[in-house]
XYZ file of C-alpha atoms in Angstrom:
572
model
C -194.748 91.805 -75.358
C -192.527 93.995 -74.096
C -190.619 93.059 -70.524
C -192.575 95.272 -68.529
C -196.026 93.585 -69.738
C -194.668 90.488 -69.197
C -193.007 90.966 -66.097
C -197.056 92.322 -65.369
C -198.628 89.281 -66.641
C -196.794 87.090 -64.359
C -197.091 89.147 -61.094
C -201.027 88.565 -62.628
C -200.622 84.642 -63.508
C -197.769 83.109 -61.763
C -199.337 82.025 -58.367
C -198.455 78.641 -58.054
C -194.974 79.683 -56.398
C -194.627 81.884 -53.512
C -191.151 81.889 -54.206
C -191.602 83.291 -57.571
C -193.978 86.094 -56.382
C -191.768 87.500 -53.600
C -188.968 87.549 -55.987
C -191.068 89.784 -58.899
C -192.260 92.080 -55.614
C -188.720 92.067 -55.041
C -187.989 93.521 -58.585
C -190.848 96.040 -58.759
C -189.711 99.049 -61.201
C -186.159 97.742 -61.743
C -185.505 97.595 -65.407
C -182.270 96.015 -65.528
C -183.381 93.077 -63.271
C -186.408 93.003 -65.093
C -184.427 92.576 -68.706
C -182.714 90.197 -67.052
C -185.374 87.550 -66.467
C -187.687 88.447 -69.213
C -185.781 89.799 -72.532
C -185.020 86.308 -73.276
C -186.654 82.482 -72.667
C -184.479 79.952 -71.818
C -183.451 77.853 -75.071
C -184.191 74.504 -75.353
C -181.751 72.350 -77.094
C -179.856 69.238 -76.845
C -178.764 69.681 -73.367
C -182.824 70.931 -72.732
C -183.022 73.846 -70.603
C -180.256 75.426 -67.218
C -180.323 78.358 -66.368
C -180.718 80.167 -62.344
C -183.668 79.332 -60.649
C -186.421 82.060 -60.268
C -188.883 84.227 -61.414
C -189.374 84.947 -65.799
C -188.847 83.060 -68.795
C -185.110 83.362 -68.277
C -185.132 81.098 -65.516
C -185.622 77.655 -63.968
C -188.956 77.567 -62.395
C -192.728 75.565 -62.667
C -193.720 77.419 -65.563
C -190.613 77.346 -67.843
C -190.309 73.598 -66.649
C -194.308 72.556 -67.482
C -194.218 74.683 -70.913
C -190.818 72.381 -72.058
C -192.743 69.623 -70.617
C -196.050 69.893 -72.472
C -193.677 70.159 -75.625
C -192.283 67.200 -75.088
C -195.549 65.340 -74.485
C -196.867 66.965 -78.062
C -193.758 65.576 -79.541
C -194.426 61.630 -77.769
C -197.981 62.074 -78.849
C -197.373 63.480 -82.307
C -194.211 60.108 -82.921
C -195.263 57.204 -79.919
C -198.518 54.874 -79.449
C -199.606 54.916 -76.083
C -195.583 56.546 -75.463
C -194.073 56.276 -72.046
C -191.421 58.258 -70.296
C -188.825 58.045 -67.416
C -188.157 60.945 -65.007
C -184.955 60.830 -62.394
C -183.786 63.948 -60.611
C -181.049 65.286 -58.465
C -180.241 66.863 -55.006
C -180.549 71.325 -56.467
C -183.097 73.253 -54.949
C -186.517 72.537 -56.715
C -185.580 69.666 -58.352
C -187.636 67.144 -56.785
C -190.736 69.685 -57.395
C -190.001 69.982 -60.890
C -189.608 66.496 -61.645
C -192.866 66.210 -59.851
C -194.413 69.370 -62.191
C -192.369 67.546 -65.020
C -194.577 64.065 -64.084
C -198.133 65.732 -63.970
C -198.080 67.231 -67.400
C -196.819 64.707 -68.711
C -199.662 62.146 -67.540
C -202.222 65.140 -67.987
C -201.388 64.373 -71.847
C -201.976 61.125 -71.553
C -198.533 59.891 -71.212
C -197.604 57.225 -68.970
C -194.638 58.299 -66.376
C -191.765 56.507 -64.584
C -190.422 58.696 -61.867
C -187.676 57.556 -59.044
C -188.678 57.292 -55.810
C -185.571 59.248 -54.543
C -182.820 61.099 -55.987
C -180.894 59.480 -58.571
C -177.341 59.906 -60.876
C -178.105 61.068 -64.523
C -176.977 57.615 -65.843
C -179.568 55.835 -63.821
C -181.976 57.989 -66.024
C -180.556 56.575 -69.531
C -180.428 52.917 -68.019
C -184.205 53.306 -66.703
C -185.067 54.439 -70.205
C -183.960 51.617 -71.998
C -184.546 48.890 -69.629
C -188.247 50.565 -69.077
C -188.739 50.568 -72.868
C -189.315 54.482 -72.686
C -189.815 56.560 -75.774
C -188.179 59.559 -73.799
C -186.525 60.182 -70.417
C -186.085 63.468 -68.254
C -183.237 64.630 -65.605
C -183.765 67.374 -63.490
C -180.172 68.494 -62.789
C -177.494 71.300 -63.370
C -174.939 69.366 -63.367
C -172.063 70.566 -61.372
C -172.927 74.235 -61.599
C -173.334 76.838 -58.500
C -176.443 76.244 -56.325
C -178.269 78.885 -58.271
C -178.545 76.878 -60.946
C -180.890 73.961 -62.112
C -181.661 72.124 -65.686
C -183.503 69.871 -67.597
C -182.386 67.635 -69.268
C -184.091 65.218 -71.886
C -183.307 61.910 -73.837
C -184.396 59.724 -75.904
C -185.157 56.322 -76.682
C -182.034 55.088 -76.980
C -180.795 56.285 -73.375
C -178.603 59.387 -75.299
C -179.555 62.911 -75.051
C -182.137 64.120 -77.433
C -180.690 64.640 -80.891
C -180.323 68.077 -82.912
C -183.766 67.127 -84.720
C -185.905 65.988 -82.259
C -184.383 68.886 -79.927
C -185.521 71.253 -82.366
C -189.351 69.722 -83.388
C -189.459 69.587 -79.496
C -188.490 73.337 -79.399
C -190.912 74.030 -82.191
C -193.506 72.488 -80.217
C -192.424 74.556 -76.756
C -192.867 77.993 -78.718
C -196.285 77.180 -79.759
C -196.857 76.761 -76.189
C -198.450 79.498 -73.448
C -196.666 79.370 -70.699
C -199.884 79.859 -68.691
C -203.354 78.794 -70.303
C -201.277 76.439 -73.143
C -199.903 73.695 -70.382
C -201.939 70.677 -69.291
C -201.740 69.244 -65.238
C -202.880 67.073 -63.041
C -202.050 66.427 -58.882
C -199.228 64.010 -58.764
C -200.999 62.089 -56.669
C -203.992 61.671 -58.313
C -201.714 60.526 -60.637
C -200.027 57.723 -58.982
C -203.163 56.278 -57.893
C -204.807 56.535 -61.346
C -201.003 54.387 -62.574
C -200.470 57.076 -64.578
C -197.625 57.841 -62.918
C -195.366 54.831 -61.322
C -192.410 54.962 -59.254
C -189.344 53.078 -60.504
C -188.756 49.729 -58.499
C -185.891 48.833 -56.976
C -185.414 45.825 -59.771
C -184.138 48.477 -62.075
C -181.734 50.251 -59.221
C -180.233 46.624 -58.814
C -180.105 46.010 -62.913
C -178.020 49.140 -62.865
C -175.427 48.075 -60.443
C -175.536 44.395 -61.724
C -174.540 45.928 -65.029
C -171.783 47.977 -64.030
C -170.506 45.260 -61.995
C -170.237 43.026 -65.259
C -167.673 45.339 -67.078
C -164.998 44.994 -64.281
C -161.586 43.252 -65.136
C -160.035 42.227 -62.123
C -162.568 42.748 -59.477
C -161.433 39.888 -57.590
C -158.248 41.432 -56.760
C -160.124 44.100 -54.807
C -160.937 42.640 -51.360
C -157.711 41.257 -50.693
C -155.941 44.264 -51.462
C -156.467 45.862 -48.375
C -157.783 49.105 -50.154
C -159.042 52.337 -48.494
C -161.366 54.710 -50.127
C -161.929 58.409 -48.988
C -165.575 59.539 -50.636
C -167.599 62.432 -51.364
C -170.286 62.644 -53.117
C -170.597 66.406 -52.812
C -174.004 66.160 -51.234
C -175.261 65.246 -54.397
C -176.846 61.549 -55.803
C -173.748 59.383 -55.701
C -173.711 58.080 -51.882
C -176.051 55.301 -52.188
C -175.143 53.678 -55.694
C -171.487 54.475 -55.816
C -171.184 53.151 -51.919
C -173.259 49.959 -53.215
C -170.899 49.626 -56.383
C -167.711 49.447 -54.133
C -169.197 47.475 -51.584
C -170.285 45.276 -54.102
C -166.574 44.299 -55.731
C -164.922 44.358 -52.114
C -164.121 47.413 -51.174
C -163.961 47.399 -47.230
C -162.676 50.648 -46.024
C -165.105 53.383 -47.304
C -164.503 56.849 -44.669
C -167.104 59.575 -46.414
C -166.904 63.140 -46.150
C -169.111 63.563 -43.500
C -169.802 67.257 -44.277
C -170.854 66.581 -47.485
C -172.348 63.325 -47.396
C -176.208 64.007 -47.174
C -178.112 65.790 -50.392
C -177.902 69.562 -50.211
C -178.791 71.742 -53.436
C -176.966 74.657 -51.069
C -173.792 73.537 -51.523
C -172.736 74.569 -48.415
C -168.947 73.652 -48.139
C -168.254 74.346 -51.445
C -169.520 77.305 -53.720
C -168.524 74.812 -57.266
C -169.344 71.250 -56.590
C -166.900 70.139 -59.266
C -164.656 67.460 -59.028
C -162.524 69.239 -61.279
C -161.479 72.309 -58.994
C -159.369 71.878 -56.202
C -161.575 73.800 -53.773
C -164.298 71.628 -54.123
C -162.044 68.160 -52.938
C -160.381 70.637 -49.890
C -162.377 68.970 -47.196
C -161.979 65.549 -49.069
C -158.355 66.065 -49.108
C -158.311 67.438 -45.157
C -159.773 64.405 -44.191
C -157.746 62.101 -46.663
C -154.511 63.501 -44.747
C -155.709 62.145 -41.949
C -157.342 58.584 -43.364
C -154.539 58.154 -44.817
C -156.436 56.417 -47.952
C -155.003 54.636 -51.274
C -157.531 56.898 -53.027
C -159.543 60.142 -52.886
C -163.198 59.812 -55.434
C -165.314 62.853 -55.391
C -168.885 62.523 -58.117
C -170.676 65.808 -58.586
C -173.969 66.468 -58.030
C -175.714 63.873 -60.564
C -172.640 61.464 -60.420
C -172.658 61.538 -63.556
C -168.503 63.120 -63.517
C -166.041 61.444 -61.250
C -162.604 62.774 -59.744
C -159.515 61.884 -57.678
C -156.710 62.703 -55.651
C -153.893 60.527 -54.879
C -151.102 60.212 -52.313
C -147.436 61.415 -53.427
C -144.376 59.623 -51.721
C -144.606 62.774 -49.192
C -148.686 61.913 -47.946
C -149.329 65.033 -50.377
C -152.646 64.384 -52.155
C -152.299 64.951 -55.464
C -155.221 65.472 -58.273
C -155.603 64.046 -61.436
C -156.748 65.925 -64.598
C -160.110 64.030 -66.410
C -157.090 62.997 -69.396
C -154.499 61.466 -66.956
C -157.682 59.780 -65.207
C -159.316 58.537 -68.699
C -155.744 57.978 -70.277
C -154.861 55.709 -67.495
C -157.870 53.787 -67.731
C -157.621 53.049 -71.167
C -154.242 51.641 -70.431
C -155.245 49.418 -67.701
C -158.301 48.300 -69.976
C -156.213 47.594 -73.190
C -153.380 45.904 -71.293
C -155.415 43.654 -68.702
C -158.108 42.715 -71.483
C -155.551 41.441 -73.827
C -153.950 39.999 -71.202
C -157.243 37.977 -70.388
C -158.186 37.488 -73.617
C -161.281 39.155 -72.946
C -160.743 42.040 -75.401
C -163.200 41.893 -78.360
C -162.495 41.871 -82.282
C -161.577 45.090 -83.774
C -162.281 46.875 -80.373
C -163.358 50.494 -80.184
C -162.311 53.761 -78.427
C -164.334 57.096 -78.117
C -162.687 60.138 -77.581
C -164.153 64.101 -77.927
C -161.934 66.411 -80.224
C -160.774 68.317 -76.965
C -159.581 65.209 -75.130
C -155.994 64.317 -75.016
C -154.410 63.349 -77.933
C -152.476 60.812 -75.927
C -155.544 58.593 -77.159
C -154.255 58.080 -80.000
C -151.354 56.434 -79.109
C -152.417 53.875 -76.689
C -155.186 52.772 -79.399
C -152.688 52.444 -81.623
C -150.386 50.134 -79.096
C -152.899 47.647 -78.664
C -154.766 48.006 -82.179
C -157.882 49.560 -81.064
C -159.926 52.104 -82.946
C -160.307 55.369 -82.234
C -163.389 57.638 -83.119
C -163.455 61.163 -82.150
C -166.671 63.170 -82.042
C -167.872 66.797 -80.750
C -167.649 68.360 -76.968
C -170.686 66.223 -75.337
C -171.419 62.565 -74.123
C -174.284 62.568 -76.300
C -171.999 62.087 -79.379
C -170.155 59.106 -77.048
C -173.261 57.875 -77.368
C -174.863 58.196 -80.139
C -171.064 56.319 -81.841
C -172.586 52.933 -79.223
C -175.746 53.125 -80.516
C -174.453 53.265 -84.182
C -172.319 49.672 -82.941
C -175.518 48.438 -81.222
C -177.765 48.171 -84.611
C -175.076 46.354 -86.221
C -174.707 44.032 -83.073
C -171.638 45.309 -82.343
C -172.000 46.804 -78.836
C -169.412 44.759 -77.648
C -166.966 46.543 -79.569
C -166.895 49.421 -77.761
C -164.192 49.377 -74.615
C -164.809 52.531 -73.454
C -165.420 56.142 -74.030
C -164.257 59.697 -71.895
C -164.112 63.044 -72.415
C -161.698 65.706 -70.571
C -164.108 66.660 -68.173
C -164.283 63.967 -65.801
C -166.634 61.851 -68.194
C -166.090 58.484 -68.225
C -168.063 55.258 -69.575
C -166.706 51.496 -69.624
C -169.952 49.297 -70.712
C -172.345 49.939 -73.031
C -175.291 49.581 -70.481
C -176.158 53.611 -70.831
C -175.637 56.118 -73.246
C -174.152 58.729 -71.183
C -171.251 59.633 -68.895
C -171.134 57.389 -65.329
C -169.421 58.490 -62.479
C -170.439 55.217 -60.354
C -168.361 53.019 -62.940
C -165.701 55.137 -63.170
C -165.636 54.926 -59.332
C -165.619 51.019 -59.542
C -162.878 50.949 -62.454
C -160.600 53.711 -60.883
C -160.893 51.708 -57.201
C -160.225 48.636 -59.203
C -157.202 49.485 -60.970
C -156.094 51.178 -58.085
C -156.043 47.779 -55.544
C -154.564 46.083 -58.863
C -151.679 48.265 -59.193
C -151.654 47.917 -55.851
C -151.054 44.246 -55.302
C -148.184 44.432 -58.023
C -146.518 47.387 -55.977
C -147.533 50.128 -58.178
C -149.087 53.342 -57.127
C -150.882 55.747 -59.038
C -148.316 58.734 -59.292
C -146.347 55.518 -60.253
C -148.419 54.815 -63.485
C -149.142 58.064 -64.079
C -145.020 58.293 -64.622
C -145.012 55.190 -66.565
C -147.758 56.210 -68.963
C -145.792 59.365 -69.772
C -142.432 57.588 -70.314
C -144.234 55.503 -72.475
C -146.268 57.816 -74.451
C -144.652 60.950 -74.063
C -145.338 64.288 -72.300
C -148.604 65.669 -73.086
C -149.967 68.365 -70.925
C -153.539 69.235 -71.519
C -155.542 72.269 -69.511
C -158.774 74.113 -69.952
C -159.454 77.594 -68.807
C -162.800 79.192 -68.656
C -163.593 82.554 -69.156
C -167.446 84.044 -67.645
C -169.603 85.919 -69.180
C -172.598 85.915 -67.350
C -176.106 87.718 -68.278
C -177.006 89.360 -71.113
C -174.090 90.940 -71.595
C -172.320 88.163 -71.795
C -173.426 86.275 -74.043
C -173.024 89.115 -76.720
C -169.675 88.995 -75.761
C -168.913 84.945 -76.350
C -170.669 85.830 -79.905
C -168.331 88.329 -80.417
C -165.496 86.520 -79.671
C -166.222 83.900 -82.250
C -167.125 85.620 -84.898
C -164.256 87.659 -84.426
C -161.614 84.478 -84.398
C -163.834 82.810 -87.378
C -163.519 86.184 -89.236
C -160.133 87.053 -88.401
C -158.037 84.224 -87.507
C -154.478 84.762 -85.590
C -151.372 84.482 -87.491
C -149.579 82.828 -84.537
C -150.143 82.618 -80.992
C -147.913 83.547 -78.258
C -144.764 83.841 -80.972
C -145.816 80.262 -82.612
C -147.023 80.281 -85.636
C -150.874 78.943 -86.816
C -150.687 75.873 -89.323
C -153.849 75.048 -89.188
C -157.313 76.344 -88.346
C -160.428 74.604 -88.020
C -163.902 76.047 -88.121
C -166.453 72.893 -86.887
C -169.659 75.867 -87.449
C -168.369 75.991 -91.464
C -167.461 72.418 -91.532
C -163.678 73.720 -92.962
C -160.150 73.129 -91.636
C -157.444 75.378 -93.967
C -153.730 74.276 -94.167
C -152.621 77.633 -93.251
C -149.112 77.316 -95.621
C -150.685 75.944 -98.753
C -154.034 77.802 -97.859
C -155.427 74.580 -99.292
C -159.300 73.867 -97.162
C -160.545 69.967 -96.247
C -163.758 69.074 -95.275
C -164.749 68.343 -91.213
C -167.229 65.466 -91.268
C -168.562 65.949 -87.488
C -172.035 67.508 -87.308
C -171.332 71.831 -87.325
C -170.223 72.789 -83.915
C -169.553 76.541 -82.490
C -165.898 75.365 -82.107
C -162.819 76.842 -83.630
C -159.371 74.725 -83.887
C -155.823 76.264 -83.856
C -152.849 74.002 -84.692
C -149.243 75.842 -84.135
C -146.285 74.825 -85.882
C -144.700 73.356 -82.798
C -147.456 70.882 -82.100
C -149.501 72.537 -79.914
C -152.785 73.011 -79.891
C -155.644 75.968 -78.738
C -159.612 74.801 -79.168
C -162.045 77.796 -78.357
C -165.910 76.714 -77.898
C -169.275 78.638 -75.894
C -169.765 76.338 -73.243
C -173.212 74.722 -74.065
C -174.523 74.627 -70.345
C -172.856 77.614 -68.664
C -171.883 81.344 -69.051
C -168.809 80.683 -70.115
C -166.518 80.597 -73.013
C -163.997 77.789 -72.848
C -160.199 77.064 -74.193
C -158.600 73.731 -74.105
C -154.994 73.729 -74.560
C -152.301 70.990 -75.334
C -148.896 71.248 -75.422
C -146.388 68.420 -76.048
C -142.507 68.471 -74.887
C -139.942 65.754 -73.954
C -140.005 67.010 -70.181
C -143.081 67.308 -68.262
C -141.719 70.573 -66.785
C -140.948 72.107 -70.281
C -145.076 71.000 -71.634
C -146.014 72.588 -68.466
C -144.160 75.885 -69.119
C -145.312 76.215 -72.662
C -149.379 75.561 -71.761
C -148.473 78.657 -69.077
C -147.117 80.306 -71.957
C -149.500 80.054 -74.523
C -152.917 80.325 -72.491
C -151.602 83.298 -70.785
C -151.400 85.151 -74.702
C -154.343 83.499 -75.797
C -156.283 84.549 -73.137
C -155.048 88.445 -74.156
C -155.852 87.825 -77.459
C -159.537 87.004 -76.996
C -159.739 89.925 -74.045
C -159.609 88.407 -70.921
């Protein structure tokens, strides 16, 4: 069809939503607008479906949401007996309703459901799967993106996100699919009374937070430390469970964010409820100069990514960067386990290929292993569920990636901001009691370790449009590789999409054994290092860069350096 007929089909068929109609009345006779929500679908993959909410098959609405939902049921009816699946959602606009849309097709197909009662963190969605016995779990979320946004998310059995090959029978199944006459329902209600549909009991909410509980080191240290916590949960899912967590190992002084304290999908104090921009924590940090906290934590939106900002010598709140945060953790992990004698044989780190390299070297102080997989918790996860069929779950010490993604226990299979919140306010009132502040380890973990300075800068490319651009981009770099960057010169470039990494002097190639990725690797002769990757959940394109020098200051200056000509050399 072309995107007039099917812009007409739905002004015919899509009824359900008064919010959808008004928006194609809205549209009436405007091509580009048109294109815009109808030359495309939204494509299902690994991280299921995001994209703005609204009218077409290039958005987030009922229809797009039931269509990936009866594909999903085909798949759990074609693979599962009498198959069963878990549903959680977060505080966006329409996310409750589409978790509820999400339910009803499911059951419709003869699938039993497991929904929340309330809105929930992403991680509570891959512990509910596993301690349900699900064959398949869905979040409604988007993550940290703008209000405009929503998602889908879907996992499997094993509490990680779907893989590559049951994302793509799953996908296979969704284009078979009408949108309209193809999709089965039933009234949610109708539902719960029939027990098709059950809401989640509070045994597994308290199983959750029992289980994160268990993976602390020194908890005990907590409520005598006289520790003060400024919170906000960025009026997304983390209020109640990361509130309970801290209470829960002694944390007495909690002082929330008032403004952003209740769920909101409109975002209204901040446009990017990210932990990892500034702007977002600017009314957390307001407030913090007044609390006068040992700590500022900030979850996004499905708590599933955790941040902070700490007090400098001057009262100046200061933020971390996702490696500093994970890097320090790993620290306090390896050093207080061996210290108890609680650290396991032949322990095991998880790292992604754009997360500090710093890794590297505390693994190899304390003799732990380090595996590094692709951008994405998934891969985190999949790495503890390779340890958990061999019975060696207990192996794995913990796992983070650069963006604010952190796991310590094996409990879920995906990226936690509510233990991250109990192990960052833990070894925060530990340091504490021995004198030590953050900005203080911080310093000692560079003096240690060295200088690394790690940053990533995104560039958007939203619409249409833009997403012929981020194509164009790669293939260009994969095509025509730079010599050097910013006067350095290029010793070694990785493509992860042709599974080959050349030794740019000998021009000898090596093998990649990680799964093909979009992702392209430069390596410059003074030890830096430029990755380049399509974001996989927004319109973006994004470059991680690390830069290593014996003062912080001179690291600092180089990454300025560098990402500044990179940035020119891929047009932005």
């Amino acid at each position: 069809m072309t995107n007039e007929q099917l812009y007409n089909l739905w002004c015919e068929k899509a009824t359900d939503d008064p919010d959808i109609l008004n928006e194609l009345k809205g549209i009436e006779d405007n091509e580009e607008e048109i294109a815009e929500r109808f030359a495309v679908s939204l494509k299902f993959g690994t991280a299921g479906l995001r994209g703005i909410i609204g009218a077409g098959t290039n958005r987030m609405n009922v229809y797009t949401v039931r269509q990936a939902t009866q594909g999903l049921a085909d798949y759990c009816n074609e693979d599962f007996t009498s198959p069963s699946v878990a549903i959680a959602y977060d505080s966006r606009i329409k996310s409750d309703v589409f978790a509820r849309v999400a339910a009803a097709c499911l059951a419709a197909n003869g699938i039993k459901v497991y929904i929340y009662p309330e809105l929930m963190p992403t991680p509570m969605l891959s512990y509910a799967v596993r301690a349900l016995n699900c064959d398949a779990g869905i979040v409604v979320t988007a993550s940290h993106n703008p209000a405009k946004y929503n998602g889908y998310k879907v996992y499997g059995s094993d509490g990680c996100q779907m893989t590559i090959d049951a994302a793509d029978r799953v996908l296979s199944n969704i284009e078979k699919v009408d949108m309209f006459s193809g999709t089965k329902t039933m009234d949610f209600d109708e539902g719960i009374k029939s027990g098709m549909i059950e809401y989640i009991s509070d045994d597994v909410y308290n199983g959750y937070l029992n289980a994160v509980k268990a993976c602390g080191i020194h908890t005990d240290c907590v409520s005598t430390s006289g520790m003060k916590v400024v919170y906000t949960p960025l009026n997304g899912t983390g209020n109640r469970p990361i509130r309970d967590i801290l209470r829960m190992i002694g944390v007495k002084d909690v002082v929330v964010v008032p403004e952003q304290e209740k769920p909101d999908g409109n975002f209204p104090t901040c446009p990017f409820p990210n932990p990892e921009i500034k702007e977002a924590l600017a009314l957390g940090i307001e407030l913090s100069k007044k609390e006068k906290p040992d700590l500022l934590l900030a979850s996004d939106p499905d708590a599933d990514r955790m941040g902070i900002a700490v007090p400098d010598k001057n009262g100046e709140f200061v933020l971390f960067s996702g490696n500093e945060v994970g890097a320090l953790l790993l620290e306090y992990i390896c050093k207080e386990r061996t210290a108890l004698g609680t650290m396991p044989k032949n322990p095991i780190t998880i790292k992604t290929i754009v997360t500090t390299d710093i890794i590297q070297k505390i693994a190899d102080e304390y003799g732990v292993e380090m595996i590094e997989v692709l951008t994405g918790f998934k891969f985190i996860g999949e790495q503890i569920g390779f340890l958990e069929e061999k019975g060696e779950e207990d192996r794995f010490i913990f796992g983070f990636e650069e963006s604010y993604g952190y796991l310590g226990g094996s409990y879920v299979r995906d990226k936690d901001a509510v233990i991250a919140s109990m192990l960052v306010c833990e070894m925060t009132a530990f340091y504490k009691t021995k004198g030590i502040s953050l900005i203080e380890a911080r310093d000692n973990l560079y003096a240690k370790y060295g200088n690394f300075v790690h940053t990533q800068k995104s560039f958007v490319c939203e619409g249409l449009s833009g997403m012929e651009k981020m194509a164009s981009i790669m293939d260009e770099l994969r095509n025509n590789p730079p010599a050097e960057i910013s006067g350095f010169k290029v010793v070694k470039f990785a493509d992860y999409q042709t599974s080959k990494s050349l030794d740019c002097a000998s021009g000898q190639t090596s093998d990649i054994t990680l799964p093909k990725s979009n992702v392209l690797s430069f390596v410059l002769e003074n030890g830096a290092k430029v990755i380049l990757r399509p974001s996989g959940t927004e319109p973006k394109i994004k470059a991680y860069y690390t830069t290593i020098a014996e003062k912080r200051e001179d690291a600092s200056a180089l990454e300025e350096q560098i990402s500044k000509d990179f940035a020119s050399i891929i047009g932005f």
